[in-house]
């Protein structure tokens, strides 16, 4: 089975976000594999171990993305592809990323594609479905379980805390939700083996794409941090008076009524 | 073939070294970093959730944890590939040791297994012994322990009373005696035990728990590292097959002392790892805790503490990884045959006995200092067992005692310097003699104001002070210097201060050359503050030594030379520490 995983590198969850000049400060920040993509990698490895085949992890990123790809290889993926757009694309969006990925995947023999449900940085959740759409294959988002039997695939999907059971077939794209599995961390032998596994690097040219083909469909006009949370207010006095004060505050201060 | 230049142990005191020859944490590669991360995740996901159970002596969980570590490859780093290990470099095993410090007492369990427990067999075992024991030690299927100390012999290890007598059939040694404070003894399967054959030939044996006559005593009640098992190992007519003699008969001390050297630098690395954790907890708490409606981290007295903790950590971190680099280049260039020959390995390790000892006493004292201040910053909460710093504080204390007390290690440093000088391995005496003439005519220099220029100049002077103090003490007392333990300890402190100072300067210089001064700002501040303050310690130790040894005109001349050597443009440490602290407070962790 040919399994592909779509991966994104994101800020380490312990990093503090700082904004300067309308952009998030990236200098010196630590990056990790997007945690939802870790579920995808783990599931891909498990499916390969059960059904045979090969796991290829693909990312659209820059030179530094190699580190996260190596981590995926150390976890147990077989191959990695880095589509490096550092020199070609300045401000991409979900359209950019999904077009690049779909163009790359059109040339591959694909049975199953796994992606994270969302990336923890921009949290659009769009790239997976867009890729499936461009490849014209079915997709299921936020899955928490998957079993494959020949061409037939049984999926458990998280629907706002409930489970929906879906039956579909390969080729297929799924996006992975927390609860699907417990991602392993790379073992030392895995880390040493990852050095020798193939890691292919491509640029837009190699995919016969121009900058214009992938130009963003959206424009980011501003980036800002949420306002700092202020201390709460504790109302005092008789209950009736408190209710009156609360209603008046909601009306005049919070302006929600 | 060009031979890589190998630095001699102790040569830092008489020679200068290029920053590029020194290993620094900034030169770790991607594999090193990934392995460090795996170790950290293992501790956070697997060890921390059961740490409380381990503290309550549920040691079946220690065994499960070690097996999990084995699956991840964390037990096979120092074991050769042909015996089921991974055979990775010393940098990797050191980074794992540093990260393991997060696991509190369990780090001692892990360290005793992979270090003092397994390494004697890795380094000194014969082919059959390696094949028999190493594969299962590398997976964690079997756990190792090390049994040297006895009730009556601690620092005086060779005074051991445990005996070994060959049986009549010539098949087994019969061991009798009691070994004390044996880490991992509740569950270890394999013990490296020292005993005297016929009461005189000090030798090492591989003793299995299941051998007849082998048992362990009750669990000790300890001040700290409660999550590690500590018991006596009782040998009552224990039957040890003759093929289980480890290394040469009568040369057990070669194994014991060299394994101690390895244990020492590993403890030092653990000290640095523990200090980083305590600092992180302290700075996080200081940001969170409000008094007078203000986070206490905004008070400059708290800031000063944080800056001191980080500055000392930086210098020690620089020094211990410098030692790791020395080991890596020396052991890394040994051929397969040499690696299989215990004596070549022993020589490689023994070469850096001075560095191992110095790292041990400064980094374990660093940990105690940082743990103490971390409790202090926590105030009353730091005294409460719910807070991690309380455990760190208790766990820290043993480090100054085991693997050779810090006092023994201090005495070893000048002792080893003298031996190296006598053997002609280090030109200490020549340098010291030349120095005395030079000092008469010496005029203090004024270094330029480029970054680190003054610090480099002062490191050079500090080496001269070390040579001066050691030189006149050796001249006066000659072979009786051994009796003057206070002087030896002073010399050991000066040597370690010089090593730490120089290591910080070299690391910062290397960073500035690579990343520029602006990006190396924090490193530069640490280095400036450390050199300024450490030179005061060096001056005090030297002065005390000179006054004890010399008198009259000679003394006055020497003191005047000391003043010239320490003369400098003093820096405003209060201002620099505030700047250091502001970065720490922002990052909420140890930051370089």
mmCIF file with all atom_site columns, N, CA, C and O in Angstrom, chain A residues 185, chain B residues 38-49 96 99-103 106:
data_model
loop_
_atom_site.group_PDB
_atom_site.id
_atom_site.type_symbol
_atom_site.label_atom_id
_atom_site.label_alt_id
_atom_site.label_comp_id
_atom_site.label_asym_id
_atom_site.label_entity_id
_atom_site.label_seq_id
_atom_site.pdbx_PDB_ins_code
_atom_site.Cartn_x
_atom_site.Cartn_y
_atom_site.Cartn_z
_atom_site.occupancy
_atom_site.B_iso_or_equiv
_atom_site.pdbx_formal_charge
_atom_site.auth_seq_id
_atom_site.auth_comp_id
_atom_site.auth_asym_id
_atom_site.auth_atom_id
_atom_site.pdbx_PDB_model_num
ATOM 1  N N  . UNK A 1 185 ? 7.568  8.169  20.339 1.00 0.00 ? 185 UNK A N  1
ATOM 2  C CA . UNK A 1 185 ? 8.687  9.055  20.056 1.00 0.00 ? 185 UNK A CA 1
ATOM 3  C C  . UNK A 1 185 ? 9.819  8.224  19.511 1.00 0.00 ? 185 UNK A C  1
ATOM 4  O O  . UNK A 1 185 ? 9.907  7.024  19.778 1.00 0.00 ? 185 UNK A O  1
ATOM 5  N N  . UNK B 2 38  ? 14.214 12.628 22.653 1.00 0.00 ? 38  UNK B N  1
ATOM 6  C CA . UNK B 2 38  ? 13.598 11.332 22.978 1.00 0.00 ? 38  UNK B CA 1
ATOM 7  C C  . UNK B 2 38  ? 13.751 11.037 24.473 1.00 0.00 ? 38  UNK B C  1
ATOM 8  O O  . UNK B 2 38  ? 12.806 10.589 25.133 1.00 0.00 ? 38  UNK B O  1
ATOM 9  N N  . UNK B 2 39  ? 14.933 11.304 25.007 1.00 0.00 ? 39  UNK B N  1
ATOM 10 C CA . UNK B 2 39  ? 15.170 11.057 26.432 1.00 0.00 ? 39  UNK B CA 1
ATOM 11 C C  . UNK B 2 39  ? 14.218 11.895 27.277 1.00 0.00 ? 39  UNK B C  1
ATOM 12 O O  . UNK B 2 39  ? 13.613 11.409 28.243 1.00 0.00 ? 39  UNK B O  1
ATOM 13 N N  . UNK B 2 40  ? 14.081 13.164 26.893 1.00 0.00 ? 40  UNK B N  1
ATOM 14 C CA . UNK B 2 40  ? 13.209 14.056 27.644 1.00 0.00 ? 40  UNK B CA 1
ATOM 15 C C  . UNK B 2 40  ? 11.751 13.578 27.583 1.00 0.00 ? 40  UNK B C  1
ATOM 16 O O  . UNK B 2 40  ? 11.043 13.596 28.592 1.00 0.00 ? 40  UNK B O  1
ATOM 17 N N  . UNK B 2 41  ? 11.328 13.137 26.408 1.00 0.00 ? 41  UNK B N  1
ATOM 18 C CA . UNK B 2 41  ? 9.942  12.664 26.278 1.00 0.00 ? 41  UNK B CA 1
ATOM 19 C C  . UNK B 2 41  ? 9.723  11.387 27.073 1.00 0.00 ? 41  UNK B C  1
ATOM 20 O O  . UNK B 2 41  ? 8.658  11.188 27.665 1.00 0.00 ? 41  UNK B O  1
ATOM 21 N N  . UNK B 2 42  ? 10.744 10.534 27.079 1.00 0.00 ? 42  UNK B N  1
ATOM 22 C CA . UNK B 2 42  ? 10.665 9.299  27.873 1.00 0.00 ? 42  UNK B CA 1
ATOM 23 C C  . UNK B 2 42  ? 10.461 9.660  29.349 1.00 0.00 ? 42  UNK B C  1
ATOM 24 O O  . UNK B 2 42  ? 9.605  9.075  30.029 1.00 0.00 ? 42  UNK B O  1
ATOM 25 N N  . UNK B 2 43  ? 11.198 10.635 29.825 1.00 0.00 ? 43  UNK B N  1
ATOM 26 C CA . UNK B 2 43  ? 11.070 10.996 31.243 1.00 0.00 ? 43  UNK B CA 1
ATOM 27 C C  . UNK B 2 43  ? 9.701  11.612 31.526 1.00 0.00 ? 43  UNK B C  1
ATOM 28 O O  . UNK B 2 43  ? 9.034  11.249 32.490 1.00 0.00 ? 43  UNK B O  1
ATOM 29 N N  . UNK B 2 44  ? 9.287  12.529 30.656 1.00 0.00 ? 44  UNK B N  1
ATOM 30 C CA . UNK B 2 44  ? 8.013  13.209 30.919 1.00 0.00 ? 44  UNK B CA 1
ATOM 31 C C  . UNK B 2 44  ? 6.815  12.270 30.766 1.00 0.00 ? 44  UNK B C  1
ATOM 32 O O  . UNK B 2 44  ? 5.855  12.365 31.520 1.00 0.00 ? 44  UNK B O  1
ATOM 33 N N  . UNK B 2 45  ? 6.871  11.380 29.778 1.00 0.00 ? 45  UNK B N  1
ATOM 34 C CA . UNK B 2 45  ? 5.715  10.508 29.515 1.00 0.00 ? 45  UNK B CA 1
ATOM 35 C C  . UNK B 2 45  ? 5.719  9.233  30.340 1.00 0.00 ? 45  UNK B C  1
ATOM 36 O O  . UNK B 2 45  ? 4.671  8.697  30.657 1.00 0.00 ? 45  UNK B O  1
ATOM 37 N N  . UNK B 2 46  ? 6.921  8.692  30.613 1.00 0.00 ? 46  UNK B N  1
ATOM 38 C CA . UNK B 2 46  ? 6.989  7.385  31.268 1.00 0.00 ? 46  UNK B CA 1
ATOM 39 C C  . UNK B 2 46  ? 7.432  7.457  32.727 1.00 0.00 ? 46  UNK B C  1
ATOM 40 O O  . UNK B 2 46  ? 6.889  6.747  33.568 1.00 0.00 ? 46  UNK B O  1
ATOM 41 N N  . UNK B 2 47  ? 8.433  8.302  33.016 1.00 0.00 ? 47  UNK B N  1
ATOM 42 C CA . UNK B 2 47  ? 8.987  8.293  34.375 1.00 0.00 ? 47  UNK B CA 1
ATOM 43 C C  . UNK B 2 47  ? 8.175  9.180  35.324 1.00 0.00 ? 47  UNK B C  1
ATOM 44 O O  . UNK B 2 47  ? 7.764  8.737  36.402 1.00 0.00 ? 47  UNK B O  1
ATOM 45 N N  . UNK B 2 48  ? 7.911  10.411 34.915 1.00 0.00 ? 48  UNK B N  1
ATOM 46 C CA . UNK B 2 48  ? 7.221  11.341 35.827 1.00 0.00 ? 48  UNK B CA 1
ATOM 47 C C  . UNK B 2 48  ? 5.897  10.803 36.365 1.00 0.00 ? 48  UNK B C  1
ATOM 48 O O  . UNK B 2 48  ? 5.619  10.943 37.556 1.00 0.00 ? 48  UNK B O  1
ATOM 49 N N  . UNK B 2 49  ? 5.079  10.172 35.507 1.00 0.00 ? 49  UNK B N  1
ATOM 50 C CA . UNK B 2 49  ? 3.798  9.699  36.055 1.00 0.00 ? 49  UNK B CA 1
ATOM 51 C C  . UNK B 2 49  ? 3.950  8.684  37.194 1.00 0.00 ? 49  UNK B C  1
ATOM 52 O O  . UNK B 2 49  ? 3.034  8.533  37.994 1.00 0.00 ? 49  UNK B O  1
ATOM 53 N N  . UNK B 2 96  ? 22.265 12.187 27.123 1.00 0.00 ? 96  UNK B N  1
ATOM 54 C CA . UNK B 2 96  ? 21.234 11.365 27.751 1.00 0.00 ? 96  UNK B CA 1
ATOM 55 C C  . UNK B 2 96  ? 21.367 11.470 29.273 1.00 0.00 ? 96  UNK B C  1
ATOM 56 O O  . UNK B 2 96  ? 20.370 11.620 29.982 1.00 0.00 ? 96  UNK B O  1
ATOM 57 N N  . UNK B 2 99  ? 19.875 14.781 30.415 1.00 0.00 ? 99  UNK B N  1
ATOM 58 C CA . UNK B 2 99  ? 18.411 14.809 30.395 1.00 0.00 ? 99  UNK B CA 1
ATOM 59 C C  . UNK B 2 99  ? 17.836 13.911 31.485 1.00 0.00 ? 99  UNK B C  1
ATOM 60 O O  . UNK B 2 99  ? 16.792 14.205 32.059 1.00 0.00 ? 99  UNK B O  1
ATOM 61 N N  . UNK B 2 100 ? 18.524 12.802 31.760 1.00 0.00 ? 100 UNK B N  1
ATOM 62 C CA . UNK B 2 100 ? 18.061 11.868 32.785 1.00 0.00 ? 100 UNK B CA 1
ATOM 63 C C  . UNK B 2 100 ? 17.940 12.544 34.155 1.00 0.00 ? 100 UNK B C  1
ATOM 64 O O  . UNK B 2 100 ? 17.163 12.109 35.006 1.00 0.00 ? 100 UNK B O  1
ATOM 65 N N  . UNK B 2 101 ? 18.731 13.593 34.357 1.00 0.00 ? 101 UNK B N  1
ATOM 66 C CA . UNK B 2 101 ? 18.700 14.281 35.657 1.00 0.00 ? 101 UNK B CA 1
ATOM 67 C C  . UNK B 2 101 ? 17.295 14.763 35.990 1.00 0.00 ? 101 UNK B C  1
ATOM 68 O O  . UNK B 2 101 ? 16.948 14.939 37.153 1.00 0.00 ? 101 UNK B O  1
ATOM 69 N N  . UNK B 2 102 ? 16.463 14.953 34.964 1.00 0.00 ? 102 UNK B N  1
ATOM 70 C CA . UNK B 2 102 ? 15.077 15.371 35.209 1.00 0.00 ? 102 UNK B CA 1
ATOM 71 C C  . UNK B 2 102 ? 14.307 14.319 35.979 1.00 0.00 ? 102 UNK B C  1
ATOM 72 O O  . UNK B 2 102 ? 13.254 14.596 36.551 1.00 0.00 ? 102 UNK B O  1
ATOM 73 N N  . UNK B 2 103 ? 14.816 13.083 35.961 1.00 0.00 ? 103 UNK B N  1
ATOM 74 C CA . UNK B 2 103 ? 14.075 11.965 36.550 1.00 0.00 ? 103 UNK B CA 1
ATOM 75 C C  . UNK B 2 103 ? 14.401 11.778 38.025 1.00 0.00 ? 103 UNK B C  1
ATOM 76 O O  . UNK B 2 103 ? 13.995 10.780 38.614 1.00 0.00 ? 103 UNK B O  1
ATOM 77 N N  . UNK B 2 106 ? 15.566 8.346  39.906 1.00 0.00 ? 106 UNK B N  1
ATOM 78 C CA . UNK B 2 106 ? 15.607 7.319  38.867 1.00 0.00 ? 106 UNK B CA 1
ATOM 79 C C  . UNK B 2 106 ? 16.823 7.508  37.958 1.00 0.00 ? 106 UNK B C  1
ATOM 80 O O  . UNK B 2 106 ? 17.314 6.548  37.357 1.00 0.00 ? 106 UNK B O  1
#
